[in-house]
Amino acid sequence: MASEPVARAVAEEVGRWGSMKQTGVSLRYMMEFGSRPTERNLLLSAQFLQKELPIRIARRALELESLPFGLSRKPAILKVILGEWSVNKVRDWYLDSFRDIRYFPEVRNRNDELAFTQMIKMIKVRHNNVVPTMALGVQQLKNEQYRTRKIPTAFDEIHEFLDRFYMSRIGIRMLIGQHVALHDPDPEPGVIGLINTELSPIQVAQAASEDARSICLREYGSAPEIDIYGDPTFTFPYVSSHLHLMLFELVKNSLRAVQERYMNSDKDVPPVRIIVADGAEDVTIKQVSDEGGGIPRSGLPRIFTYLYSTAKNPPDMDCPSEGVTMAGYGYGLPISRLYARYFGGDLQIISMEGYGTDAYLHLSRLGDSEEPLP
């Protein structure tokens, strides 16, 4: 454990770096720069990240110090793992990462760059569980408010905070992931770091659908069919992992809704439908058209908040989750919308109670974007 003078010095350093202005990087620049992953370009990239990441990480650490509505005091904001595992706050993960980067020697040559790359790769792994851990804390807060019958006056503030926090997290992980991926000695054709310049949305939809159906089969013993429509030859530049995450979440929600509506019915189970359309401005995926009964009109304004879930039995908050579940803490949709908005797109939900729900995922064409990313 750090001594008090050291801890004070780190806190002052975090405050200083957290007050600096971050530098945005456009997708076009990432693609042009990453298309030539020479030793010099990788060195320049590492030198940029050594200055940029502490600013972004320090800002998140400072925000975690002042979480609204008592959120920072919720036990589930801590990384609570069974048995003798140590308990660390999410904020401490950010402070550890800040220290790792700030105290790393200045990157001057190829060896420094390779060592720095390994270090930030480990930082990315360290933060893998930030989203579900934060979600546990929000869920506990929500349950406490309903149990004590307090008016949740600060829930809007919590939602705004989490939107900022998660959007920044997406940006940090994109910067780290892009730099690390540029070291791949044998990238697939058309792939520049994390960006696939020839991504097939049909293929990603198929992969996400297969993954979601496997989860549905595991939990229910059966799963609705999924029909995918669109031009299989159409491609556009996008980040494959981001699109997979969004489609997986949407398909998973639709499969659960349809499965639970028809599981005790003699009627034929209708398929979930996905339509990919290539527009002049956006690539739009009508995803997912289902017949799972829809969402009540009163619930629609809340579906993108972190305090809403349609799950009848959310996962146990006191136990770690064993893999992906069909429904959880209510952060899947808002996180998916943030991923869409990160690149200038959006996610819209239209529902007809008693029938089903349509999700419209609008994806911006990244190749023409010169706007700095968050």
mmCIF file of C-alpha atoms in Angstrom:
data_model
loop_
_atom_site.group_PDB
_atom_site.id
_atom_site.type_symbol
_atom_site.label_atom_id
_atom_site.label_comp_id
_atom_site.label_asym_id
_atom_site.label_seq_id
_atom_site.Cartn_x
_atom_site.Cartn_y
_atom_site.Cartn_z
ATOM 1 C CA MET A 1 0.000 0.000 0.000
ATOM 2 C CA ALA A 2 1.368 3.423 -0.927
ATOM 3 C CA SER A 3 2.539 5.728 1.855
ATOM 4 C CA GLU A 4 0.547 8.884 2.558
ATOM 5 C CA PRO A 5 3.096 11.256 0.917
ATOM 6 C CA VAL A 6 3.193 9.052 -2.204
ATOM 7 C CA ALA A 7 -0.596 8.839 -2.313
ATOM 8 C CA ARG A 8 -0.826 12.630 -1.956
ATOM 9 C CA ALA A 9 1.690 13.132 -4.750
ATOM 10 C CA VAL A 10 -0.260 10.801 -7.033
ATOM 11 C CA ALA A 11 -3.507 12.618 -6.203
ATOM 12 C CA GLU A 12 -1.914 15.956 -7.105
ATOM 13 C CA GLU A 13 -0.559 14.484 -10.338
ATOM 14 C CA VAL A 14 -4.009 13.083 -11.225
ATOM 15 C CA GLY A 15 -5.573 16.471 -10.572
ATOM 16 C CA ARG A 16 -3.029 18.214 -12.790
ATOM 17 C CA TRP A 17 -3.378 15.796 -15.697
ATOM 18 C CA GLY A 18 -7.148 15.602 -15.335
ATOM 19 C CA SER A 19 -7.383 19.347 -15.945
ATOM 20 C CA MET A 20 -5.563 19.093 -19.288
ATOM 21 C CA LYS A 21 -7.409 19.084 -22.596
ATOM 22 C CA GLN A 22 -7.608 15.743 -24.373
ATOM 23 C CA THR A 23 -6.756 15.416 -28.058
ATOM 24 C CA GLY A 24 -9.321 13.899 -30.406
ATOM 25 C CA VAL A 25 -8.287 11.631 -33.258
ATOM 26 C CA SER A 26 -10.451 11.104 -36.343
ATOM 27 C CA LEU A 27 -11.166 7.714 -37.866
ATOM 28 C CA ARG A 28 -9.787 8.854 -41.219
ATOM 29 C CA TYR A 29 -6.487 9.745 -39.524
ATOM 30 C CA MET A 30 -6.437 6.382 -37.723
ATOM 31 C CA MET A 31 -6.958 4.574 -41.014
ATOM 32 C CA GLU A 32 -4.388 6.589 -42.973
ATOM 33 C CA PHE A 33 -1.791 6.478 -40.186
ATOM 34 C CA GLY A 34 -2.414 2.803 -39.425
ATOM 35 C CA SER A 35 -2.164 1.770 -43.066
ATOM 36 C CA ARG A 36 1.612 2.224 -42.704
ATOM 37 C CA PRO A 37 2.548 0.537 -39.406
ATOM 38 C CA THR A 38 6.262 1.225 -39.756
ATOM 39 C CA GLU A 39 8.559 1.261 -36.728
ATOM 40 C CA ARG A 40 8.567 5.066 -36.893
ATOM 41 C CA ASN A 41 4.774 5.314 -36.978
ATOM 42 C CA LEU A 42 4.391 2.851 -34.113
ATOM 43 C CA LEU A 43 6.916 4.875 -32.120
ATOM 44 C CA LEU A 44 4.991 8.087 -32.816
ATOM 45 C CA SER A 45 1.752 6.368 -31.826
ATOM 46 C CA ALA A 46 3.229 5.177 -28.508
ATOM 47 C CA GLN A 47 4.618 8.647 -27.761
ATOM 48 C CA PHE A 48 1.190 10.164 -28.408
ATOM 49 C CA LEU A 49 -0.530 7.623 -26.142
ATOM 50 C CA GLN A 50 2.019 8.182 -23.377
ATOM 51 C CA LYS A 51 0.827 11.792 -23.236
ATOM 52 C CA GLU A 52 -2.851 11.296 -24.096
ATOM 53 C CA LEU A 53 -3.884 8.300 -21.985
ATOM 54 C CA PRO A 54 -2.955 9.840 -18.604
ATOM 55 C CA ILE A 55 -5.248 12.794 -19.372
ATOM 56 C CA ARG A 56 -8.226 10.581 -20.174
ATOM 57 C CA ILE A 57 -7.607 8.130 -17.341
ATOM 58 C CA ALA A 58 -7.073 10.926 -14.791
ATOM 59 C CA ARG A 59 -10.409 12.497 -15.765
ATOM 60 C CA ARG A 60 -12.231 9.239 -15.096
ATOM 61 C CA ALA A 61 -10.469 8.778 -11.759
ATOM 62 C CA LEU A 62 -11.485 12.282 -10.698
ATOM 63 C CA GLU A 63 -15.088 11.651 -11.717
ATOM 64 C CA LEU A 64 -15.147 8.432 -9.724
ATOM 65 C CA GLU A 65 -14.128 10.457 -6.668
ATOM 66 C CA SER A 66 -17.341 12.462 -6.929
ATOM 67 C CA LEU A 67 -19.949 9.927 -8.031
ATOM 68 C CA PRO A 68 -23.527 11.183 -7.587
ATOM 69 C CA PHE A 69 -26.142 9.936 -5.156
ATOM 70 C CA GLY A 70 -23.803 7.915 -2.962
ATOM 71 C CA LEU A 71 -22.838 5.615 -5.832
ATOM 72 C CA SER A 72 -19.153 5.641 -4.864
ATOM 73 C CA ARG A 73 -20.063 4.128 -1.486
ATOM 74 C CA LYS A 74 -21.965 1.139 -2.898
ATOM 75 C CA PRO A 75 -20.184 -2.141 -2.089
ATOM 76 C CA ALA A 76 -20.654 -3.470 -5.614
ATOM 77 C CA ILE A 77 -18.628 -0.597 -7.081
ATOM 78 C CA LEU A 78 -15.810 -2.533 -5.451
ATOM 79 C CA LYS A 79 -14.435 -5.550 -7.195
ATOM 80 C CA VAL A 80 -15.896 -8.146 -4.822
ATOM 81 C CA ILE A 81 -14.677 -11.627 -5.733
ATOM 82 C CA LEU A 82 -15.406 -14.663 -3.557
ATOM 83 C CA GLY A 83 -13.010 -15.975 -0.914
ATOM 84 C CA GLU A 84 -9.739 -14.257 -0.163
ATOM 85 C CA TRP A 85 -9.514 -12.022 -3.216
ATOM 86 C CA SER A 86 -8.645 -8.441 -2.481
ATOM 87 C CA VAL A 87 -11.277 -5.734 -2.852
ATOM 88 C CA ASN A 88 -10.428 -2.845 -5.146
ATOM 89 C CA LYS A 89 -12.523 0.082 -6.195
ATOM 90 C CA VAL A 90 -12.985 0.747 -9.875
ATOM 91 C CA ARG A 91 -11.346 4.077 -9.180
ATOM 92 C CA ASP A 92 -8.239 2.286 -7.970
ATOM 93 C CA TRP A 93 -7.973 0.455 -11.294
ATOM 94 C CA TYR A 94 -7.821 3.843 -12.996
ATOM 95 C CA LEU A 95 -5.284 5.168 -10.492
ATOM 96 C CA ASP A 96 -3.109 2.078 -11.001
ATOM 97 C CA SER A 97 -3.268 2.553 -14.761
ATOM 98 C CA PHE A 98 -2.448 6.247 -14.421
ATOM 99 C CA ARG A 99 0.622 5.416 -12.321
ATOM 100 C CA ASP A 100 1.744 2.699 -14.750
ATOM 101 C CA ILE A 101 1.755 5.109 -17.689
ATOM 102 C CA ARG A 102 3.103 8.174 -15.891
ATOM 103 C CA TYR A 103 5.981 6.303 -14.290
ATOM 104 C CA PHE A 104 6.905 4.442 -17.459
ATOM 105 C CA PRO A 105 10.190 5.765 -18.905
ATOM 106 C CA GLU A 106 9.887 8.087 -21.867
ATOM 107 C CA VAL A 107 9.390 6.112 -25.076
ATOM 108 C CA ARG A 108 12.424 6.835 -27.261
ATOM 109 C CA ASN A 109 13.140 3.746 -29.366
ATOM 110 C CA ARG A 110 11.771 0.470 -30.694
ATOM 111 C CA ASN A 111 12.429 -1.487 -27.497
ATOM 112 C CA ASP A 112 10.725 1.197 -25.406
ATOM 113 C CA GLU A 113 7.744 1.123 -27.764
ATOM 114 C CA LEU A 114 7.370 -2.660 -27.532
ATOM 115 C CA ALA A 115 7.555 -2.566 -23.724
ATOM 116 C CA PHE A 116 5.051 0.304 -23.608
ATOM 117 C CA THR A 117 2.697 -1.628 -25.891
ATOM 118 C CA GLN A 118 2.760 -4.641 -23.585
ATOM 119 C CA MET A 119 2.070 -2.396 -20.610
ATOM 120 C CA ILE A 120 -1.005 -0.693 -22.107
ATOM 121 C CA LYS A 121 -2.211 -4.088 -23.328
ATOM 122 C CA MET A 122 -2.270 -5.216 -19.698
ATOM 123 C CA ILE A 123 -4.046 -2.007 -18.705
ATOM 124 C CA LYS A 124 -6.803 -2.825 -21.199
ATOM 125 C CA VAL A 125 -7.164 -6.276 -19.631
ATOM 126 C CA ARG A 126 -7.230 -4.758 -16.138
ATOM 127 C CA HIS A 127 -10.322 -2.749 -17.077
ATOM 128 C CA ASN A 128 -12.236 -5.579 -18.761
ATOM 129 C CA ASN A 129 -14.762 -5.898 -15.920
ATOM 130 C CA VAL A 130 -15.389 -2.202 -15.295
ATOM 131 C CA VAL A 131 -18.825 -2.176 -16.986
ATOM 132 C CA PRO A 132 -20.405 -5.154 -15.150
ATOM 133 C CA THR A 133 -18.834 -4.075 -11.858
ATOM 134 C CA MET A 134 -20.283 -0.578 -12.178
ATOM 135 C CA ALA A 135 -23.608 -2.097 -13.225
ATOM 136 C CA LEU A 136 -23.729 -4.108 -10.013
ATOM 137 C CA GLY A 137 -23.328 -0.933 -8.005
ATOM 138 C CA VAL A 138 -26.110 0.813 -9.924
ATOM 139 C CA GLN A 139 -28.403 -2.185 -9.448
ATOM 140 C CA GLN A 140 -27.774 -2.171 -5.690
ATOM 141 C CA LEU A 141 -28.443 1.544 -5.575
ATOM 142 C CA LYS A 142 -31.700 1.063 -7.477
ATOM 143 C CA ASN A 143 -32.844 -1.714 -5.134
ATOM 144 C CA GLU A 144 -31.955 0.352 -2.085
ATOM 145 C CA GLN A 145 -33.981 3.313 -3.313
ATOM 146 C CA TYR A 146 -37.061 1.169 -3.947
ATOM 147 C CA ARG A 147 -36.667 -0.652 -0.642
ATOM 148 C CA THR A 148 -36.432 2.555 1.387
ATOM 149 C CA ARG A 149 -39.065 4.260 -0.826
ATOM 150 C CA LYS A 150 -36.817 7.260 -1.366
ATOM 151 C CA ILE A 151 -37.527 9.396 -4.412
ATOM 152 C CA PRO A 152 -34.735 8.742 -6.932
ATOM 153 C CA THR A 153 -34.093 12.444 -7.562
ATOM 154 C CA ALA A 154 -30.527 11.932 -8.771
ATOM 155 C CA PHE A 155 -31.095 9.065 -11.200
ATOM 156 C CA ASP A 156 -30.861 11.438 -14.175
ATOM 157 C CA GLU A 157 -27.519 12.621 -12.832
ATOM 158 C CA ILE A 158 -26.331 9.020 -12.508
ATOM 159 C CA HIS A 159 -27.407 8.265 -16.080
ATOM 160 C CA GLU A 160 -25.542 11.309 -17.435
ATOM 161 C CA PHE A 161 -22.453 10.390 -15.436
ATOM 162 C CA LEU A 162 -22.464 6.797 -16.686
ATOM 163 C CA ASP A 163 -22.960 7.920 -20.291
ATOM 164 C CA ARG A 164 -19.883 10.165 -20.003
ATOM 165 C CA PHE A 165 -17.901 7.512 -18.160
ATOM 166 C CA TYR A 166 -18.660 4.683 -20.578
ATOM 167 C CA MET A 167 -18.212 6.835 -23.695
ATOM 168 C CA SER A 168 -14.775 7.843 -22.454
ATOM 169 C CA ARG A 169 -14.002 4.200 -21.719
ATOM 170 C CA ILE A 170 -14.878 3.288 -25.309
ATOM 171 C CA GLY A 171 -12.475 5.990 -26.513
ATOM 172 C CA ILE A 172 -9.633 4.835 -24.262
ATOM 173 C CA ARG A 173 -10.048 1.221 -25.298
ATOM 174 C CA MET A 174 -10.232 2.202 -28.967
ATOM 175 C CA LEU A 175 -6.937 4.090 -28.749
ATOM 176 C CA ILE A 176 -5.182 1.270 -26.896
ATOM 177 C CA GLY A 177 -6.739 -1.471 -29.012
ATOM 178 C CA GLN A 178 -5.847 0.254 -32.286
ATOM 179 C CA HIS A 179 -2.201 0.701 -31.287
ATOM 180 C CA VAL A 180 -1.867 -2.886 -30.039
ATOM 181 C CA ALA A 181 -3.593 -4.341 -33.113
ATOM 182 C CA LEU A 182 -1.202 -2.516 -35.457
ATOM 183 C CA HIS A 183 1.511 -4.889 -34.217
ATOM 184 C CA ASP A 184 -0.214 -7.870 -35.821
ATOM 185 C CA PRO A 185 2.437 -9.262 -38.216
ATOM 186 C CA ASP A 186 -0.174 -10.886 -40.470
ATOM 187 C CA PRO A 187 -3.402 -8.847 -40.511
ATOM 188 C CA GLU A 188 -6.363 -9.954 -42.595
ATOM 189 C CA PRO A 189 -6.763 -8.200 -45.963
ATOM 190 C CA GLY A 190 -8.362 -4.786 -45.540
ATOM 191 C CA VAL A 191 -7.890 -4.721 -41.762
ATOM 192 C CA ILE A 192 -6.076 -1.719 -40.235
ATOM 193 C CA GLY A 193 -5.675 -2.293 -36.526
ATOM 194 C CA LEU A 194 -9.222 -2.672 -35.204
ATOM 195 C CA ILE A 195 -10.798 -1.201 -38.339
ATOM 196 C CA ASN A 196 -11.978 -3.528 -41.063
ATOM 197 C CA THR A 197 -12.143 -1.421 -44.232
ATOM 198 C CA GLU A 198 -14.134 -4.177 -45.971
ATOM 199 C CA LEU A 199 -16.463 -5.261 -43.191
ATOM 200 C CA SER A 200 -19.519 -7.282 -44.226
ATOM 201 C CA PRO A 201 -22.445 -6.405 -41.941
ATOM 202 C CA ILE A 202 -24.199 -9.573 -43.120
ATOM 203 C CA GLN A 203 -21.310 -11.726 -41.905
ATOM 204 C CA VAL A 204 -21.119 -9.921 -38.563
ATOM 205 C CA ALA A 205 -24.896 -10.272 -38.151
ATOM 206 C CA GLN A 206 -24.595 -13.997 -38.827
ATOM 207 C CA ALA A 207 -21.789 -14.412 -36.276
ATOM 208 C CA ALA A 208 -23.597 -12.332 -33.618
ATOM 209 C CA SER A 209 -26.819 -14.266 -34.258
ATOM 210 C CA GLU A 210 -25.074 -17.618 -33.841
ATOM 211 C CA ASP A 211 -23.507 -16.483 -30.579
ATOM 212 C CA ALA A 212 -26.834 -15.170 -29.242
ATOM 213 C CA ARG A 213 -28.702 -18.339 -30.263
ATOM 214 C CA SER A 214 -26.141 -20.488 -28.455
ATOM 215 C CA ILE A 215 -26.820 -18.547 -25.241
ATOM 216 C CA CYS A 216 -30.574 -18.890 -25.777
ATOM 217 C CA LEU A 217 -30.240 -22.644 -26.386
ATOM 218 C CA ARG A 218 -28.182 -22.998 -23.230
ATOM 219 C CA GLU A 219 -30.740 -21.206 -21.057
ATOM 220 C CA TYR A 220 -34.037 -22.334 -22.608
ATOM 221 C CA GLY A 221 -33.220 -25.519 -24.484
ATOM 222 C CA SER A 222 -34.441 -24.027 -27.762
ATOM 223 C CA ALA A 223 -34.131 -20.791 -29.722
ATOM 224 C CA PRO A 224 -36.107 -18.995 -32.458
ATOM 225 C CA GLU A 225 -34.709 -18.986 -35.961
ATOM 226 C CA ILE A 226 -33.056 -15.819 -37.306
ATOM 227 C CA ASP A 227 -33.572 -14.640 -40.888
ATOM 228 C CA ILE A 228 -31.030 -12.154 -42.275
ATOM 229 C CA TYR A 229 -31.717 -10.097 -45.391
ATOM 230 C CA GLY A 230 -29.350 -7.873 -47.380
ATOM 231 C CA ASP A 231 -26.619 -7.821 -49.995
ATOM 232 C CA PRO A 232 -23.963 -10.351 -48.898
ATOM 233 C CA THR A 233 -21.359 -8.628 -51.094
ATOM 234 C CA PHE A 234 -21.807 -5.196 -49.490
ATOM 235 C CA THR A 235 -18.918 -3.982 -47.299
ATOM 236 C CA PHE A 236 -17.991 -0.746 -45.540
ATOM 237 C CA PRO A 237 -15.325 0.427 -43.040
ATOM 238 C CA TYR A 238 -16.174 -0.257 -39.394
ATOM 239 C CA VAL A 239 -14.840 -1.821 -36.213
ATOM 240 C CA SER A 240 -15.923 -5.466 -36.254
ATOM 241 C CA SER A 241 -15.903 -5.937 -32.487
ATOM 242 C CA HIS A 242 -18.130 -2.882 -31.955
ATOM 243 C CA LEU A 243 -20.726 -4.011 -34.480
ATOM 244 C CA HIS A 244 -20.701 -7.561 -33.103
ATOM 245 C CA LEU A 245 -21.289 -6.261 -29.584
ATOM 246 C CA MET A 246 -24.276 -4.140 -30.648
ATOM 247 C CA LEU A 247 -25.897 -6.818 -32.800
ATOM 248 C CA PHE A 248 -25.313 -9.537 -30.213
ATOM 249 C CA GLU A 249 -27.090 -7.471 -27.569
ATOM 250 C CA LEU A 250 -30.053 -6.682 -29.818
ATOM 251 C CA VAL A 251 -30.454 -10.249 -31.085
ATOM 252 C CA LYS A 252 -30.152 -11.613 -27.554
ATOM 253 C CA ASN A 253 -32.938 -9.330 -26.325
ATOM 254 C CA SER A 254 -35.223 -10.342 -29.191
ATOM 255 C CA LEU A 255 -34.560 -14.059 -28.775
ATOM 256 C CA ARG A 256 -35.396 -13.856 -25.084
ATOM 257 C CA ALA A 257 -38.616 -11.906 -25.743
ATOM 258 C CA VAL A 258 -39.830 -14.337 -28.416
ATOM 259 C CA GLN A 259 -38.750 -17.429 -26.488
ATOM 260 C CA GLU A 260 -40.492 -16.390 -23.278
ATOM 261 C CA ARG A 261 -43.676 -15.418 -25.126
ATOM 262 C CA TYR A 262 -43.993 -18.691 -27.056
ATOM 263 C CA MET A 263 -42.334 -21.225 -24.751
ATOM 264 C CA ASN A 264 -45.706 -22.505 -23.447
ATOM 265 C CA SER A 265 -47.639 -21.881 -26.644
ATOM 266 C CA ASP A 266 -48.832 -24.306 -29.318
ATOM 267 C CA LYS A 267 -48.294 -21.664 -31.997
ATOM 268 C CA ASP A 268 -45.314 -21.750 -34.334
ATOM 269 C CA VAL A 269 -42.450 -19.648 -33.016
ATOM 270 C CA PRO A 270 -41.907 -16.708 -35.422
ATOM 271 C CA PRO A 271 -38.354 -15.956 -36.529
ATOM 272 C CA VAL A 272 -36.365 -12.885 -35.605
ATOM 273 C CA ARG A 273 -35.626 -10.804 -38.708
ATOM 274 C CA ILE A 274 -32.573 -8.675 -39.500
ATOM 275 C CA ILE A 275 -32.459 -6.365 -42.530
ATOM 276 C CA VAL A 276 -29.256 -4.622 -43.674
ATOM 277 C CA ALA A 277 -29.727 -1.539 -45.877
ATOM 278 C CA ASP A 278 -26.993 0.468 -47.615
ATOM 279 C CA GLY A 279 -28.072 4.115 -47.565
ATOM 280 C CA ALA A 280 -26.473 7.263 -48.973
ATOM 281 C CA GLU A 281 -25.459 8.567 -45.519
ATOM 282 C CA ASP A 282 -25.727 5.605 -43.169
ATOM 283 C CA VAL A 283 -25.711 1.863 -43.159
ATOM 284 C CA THR A 284 -28.941 0.980 -41.370
ATOM 285 C CA ILE A 285 -29.651 -2.369 -39.789
ATOM 286 C CA LYS A 286 -33.299 -2.923 -38.943
ATOM 287 C CA GLN A 287 -32.408 -5.030 -36.043
ATOM 288 C CA VAL A 288 -34.206 -6.727 -34.680
ATOM 289 C CA SER A 289 -37.764 -7.155 -35.897
ATOM 290 C CA ASP A 290 -39.388 -9.631 -33.543
ATOM 291 C CA GLU A 291 -42.788 -10.756 -32.322
ATOM 292 C CA GLY A 292 -41.922 -11.002 -28.650
ATOM 293 C CA GLY A 293 -44.834 -8.978 -27.288
ATOM 294 C CA GLY A 294 -43.241 -5.545 -27.346
ATOM 295 C CA ILE A 295 -42.489 -3.085 -24.558
ATOM 296 C CA PRO A 296 -45.192 -1.128 -22.701
ATOM 297 C CA ARG A 297 -45.347 2.517 -23.796
ATOM 298 C CA SER A 298 -44.652 3.594 -20.228
ATOM 299 C CA GLY A 299 -41.362 1.665 -20.307
ATOM 300 C CA LEU A 300 -39.993 3.030 -23.586
ATOM 301 C CA PRO A 301 -38.527 6.255 -22.105
ATOM 302 C CA ARG A 302 -36.519 4.115 -19.663
ATOM 303 C CA ILE A 303 -35.032 1.465 -21.938
ATOM 304 C CA PHE A 304 -31.828 3.452 -22.464
ATOM 305 C CA THR A 305 -31.285 4.160 -18.783
ATOM 306 C CA TYR A 306 -28.952 2.088 -16.628
ATOM 307 C CA LEU A 307 -31.692 1.523 -14.074
ATOM 308 C CA TYR A 308 -34.105 -0.388 -16.294
ATOM 309 C CA SER A 309 -34.200 -4.046 -17.237
ATOM 310 C CA THR A 310 -36.946 -6.275 -18.587
ATOM 311 C CA ALA A 311 -35.368 -9.286 -16.891
ATOM 312 C CA LYS A 312 -37.726 -11.021 -14.460
ATOM 313 C CA ASN A 313 -34.793 -12.500 -12.527
ATOM 314 C CA PRO A 314 -31.586 -10.486 -12.871
ATOM 315 C CA PRO A 315 -28.326 -12.247 -11.952
ATOM 316 C CA ASP A 316 -27.460 -12.504 -8.267
ATOM 317 C CA MET A 317 -25.661 -9.304 -7.321
ATOM 318 C CA ASP A 318 -23.595 -11.055 -4.663
ATOM 319 C CA CYS A 319 -22.119 -13.707 -6.951
ATOM 320 C CA PRO A 320 -19.903 -13.437 -10.016
ATOM 321 C CA SER A 321 -21.613 -14.318 -13.279
ATOM 322 C CA GLU A 322 -20.762 -17.579 -15.013
ATOM 323 C CA GLY A 323 -20.470 -16.320 -18.578
ATOM 324 C CA VAL A 324 -23.000 -14.327 -20.597
ATOM 325 C CA THR A 325 -26.674 -14.483 -19.608
ATOM 326 C CA MET A 326 -29.771 -13.690 -21.640
ATOM 327 C CA ALA A 327 -30.686 -10.711 -19.456
ATOM 328 C CA GLY A 328 -28.978 -8.853 -16.685
ATOM 329 C CA TYR A 329 -28.548 -5.462 -15.106
ATOM 330 C CA GLY A 330 -30.044 -3.208 -17.786
ATOM 331 C CA TYR A 331 -26.877 -1.756 -19.311
ATOM 332 C CA GLY A 332 -26.855 -3.659 -22.625
ATOM 333 C CA LEU A 333 -29.009 -1.230 -24.613
ATOM 334 C CA PRO A 334 -27.509 2.033 -23.296
ATOM 335 C CA ILE A 335 -23.979 0.721 -23.834
ATOM 336 C CA SER A 336 -24.895 -0.402 -27.365
ATOM 337 C CA ARG A 337 -26.267 3.039 -28.159
ATOM 338 C CA LEU A 338 -23.036 4.618 -26.936
ATOM 339 C CA TYR A 339 -21.015 2.360 -29.238
ATOM 340 C CA ALA A 340 -23.193 3.469 -32.158
ATOM 341 C CA ARG A 341 -22.916 7.142 -31.195
ATOM 342 C CA TYR A 342 -19.147 6.929 -30.715
ATOM 343 C CA PHE A 343 -18.763 6.842 -34.503
ATOM 344 C CA GLY A 344 -21.633 9.258 -35.166
ATOM 345 C CA GLY A 345 -24.416 6.691 -35.508
ATOM 346 C CA ASP A 346 -27.405 5.966 -33.291
ATOM 347 C CA LEU A 347 -29.735 3.275 -31.989
ATOM 348 C CA GLN A 348 -33.516 3.701 -31.944
ATOM 349 C CA ILE A 349 -36.172 1.387 -30.553
ATOM 350 C CA ILE A 350 -39.780 1.289 -31.798
ATOM 351 C CA SER A 351 -42.160 -1.052 -30.027
ATOM 352 C CA MET A 352 -45.778 -2.139 -30.356
ATOM 353 C CA GLU A 353 -47.026 -3.580 -27.080
ATOM 354 C CA GLY A 354 -48.815 -6.842 -27.670
ATOM 355 C CA TYR A 355 -46.857 -7.551 -30.850
ATOM 356 C CA GLY A 356 -43.125 -6.875 -30.955
ATOM 357 C CA THR A 357 -40.156 -4.530 -31.185
ATOM 358 C CA ASP A 358 -38.026 -3.088 -33.971
ATOM 359 C CA ALA A 359 -34.532 -1.736 -33.375
ATOM 360 C CA TYR A 360 -32.918 0.562 -35.934
ATOM 361 C CA LEU A 361 -29.134 0.637 -35.760
ATOM 362 C CA HIS A 362 -27.725 3.546 -37.785
ATOM 363 C CA LEU A 363 -24.006 3.246 -38.576
ATOM 364 C CA SER A 364 -21.974 6.108 -40.011
ATOM 365 C CA ARG A 365 -19.598 5.505 -42.885
ATOM 366 C CA LEU A 366 -16.229 5.779 -41.164
ATOM 367 C CA GLY A 367 -14.034 6.225 -44.222
ATOM 368 C CA ASP A 368 -15.215 9.815 -44.778
ATOM 369 C CA SER A 369 -15.226 10.924 -41.135
ATOM 370 C CA GLU A 370 -12.769 13.632 -40.143
ATOM 371 C CA GLU A 371 -14.529 14.443 -36.847
ATOM 372 C CA PRO A 372 -12.359 13.845 -33.771
ATOM 373 C CA LEU A 373 -13.626 10.905 -31.721
ATOM 374 C CA PRO A 374 -14.574 11.324 -28.027
#
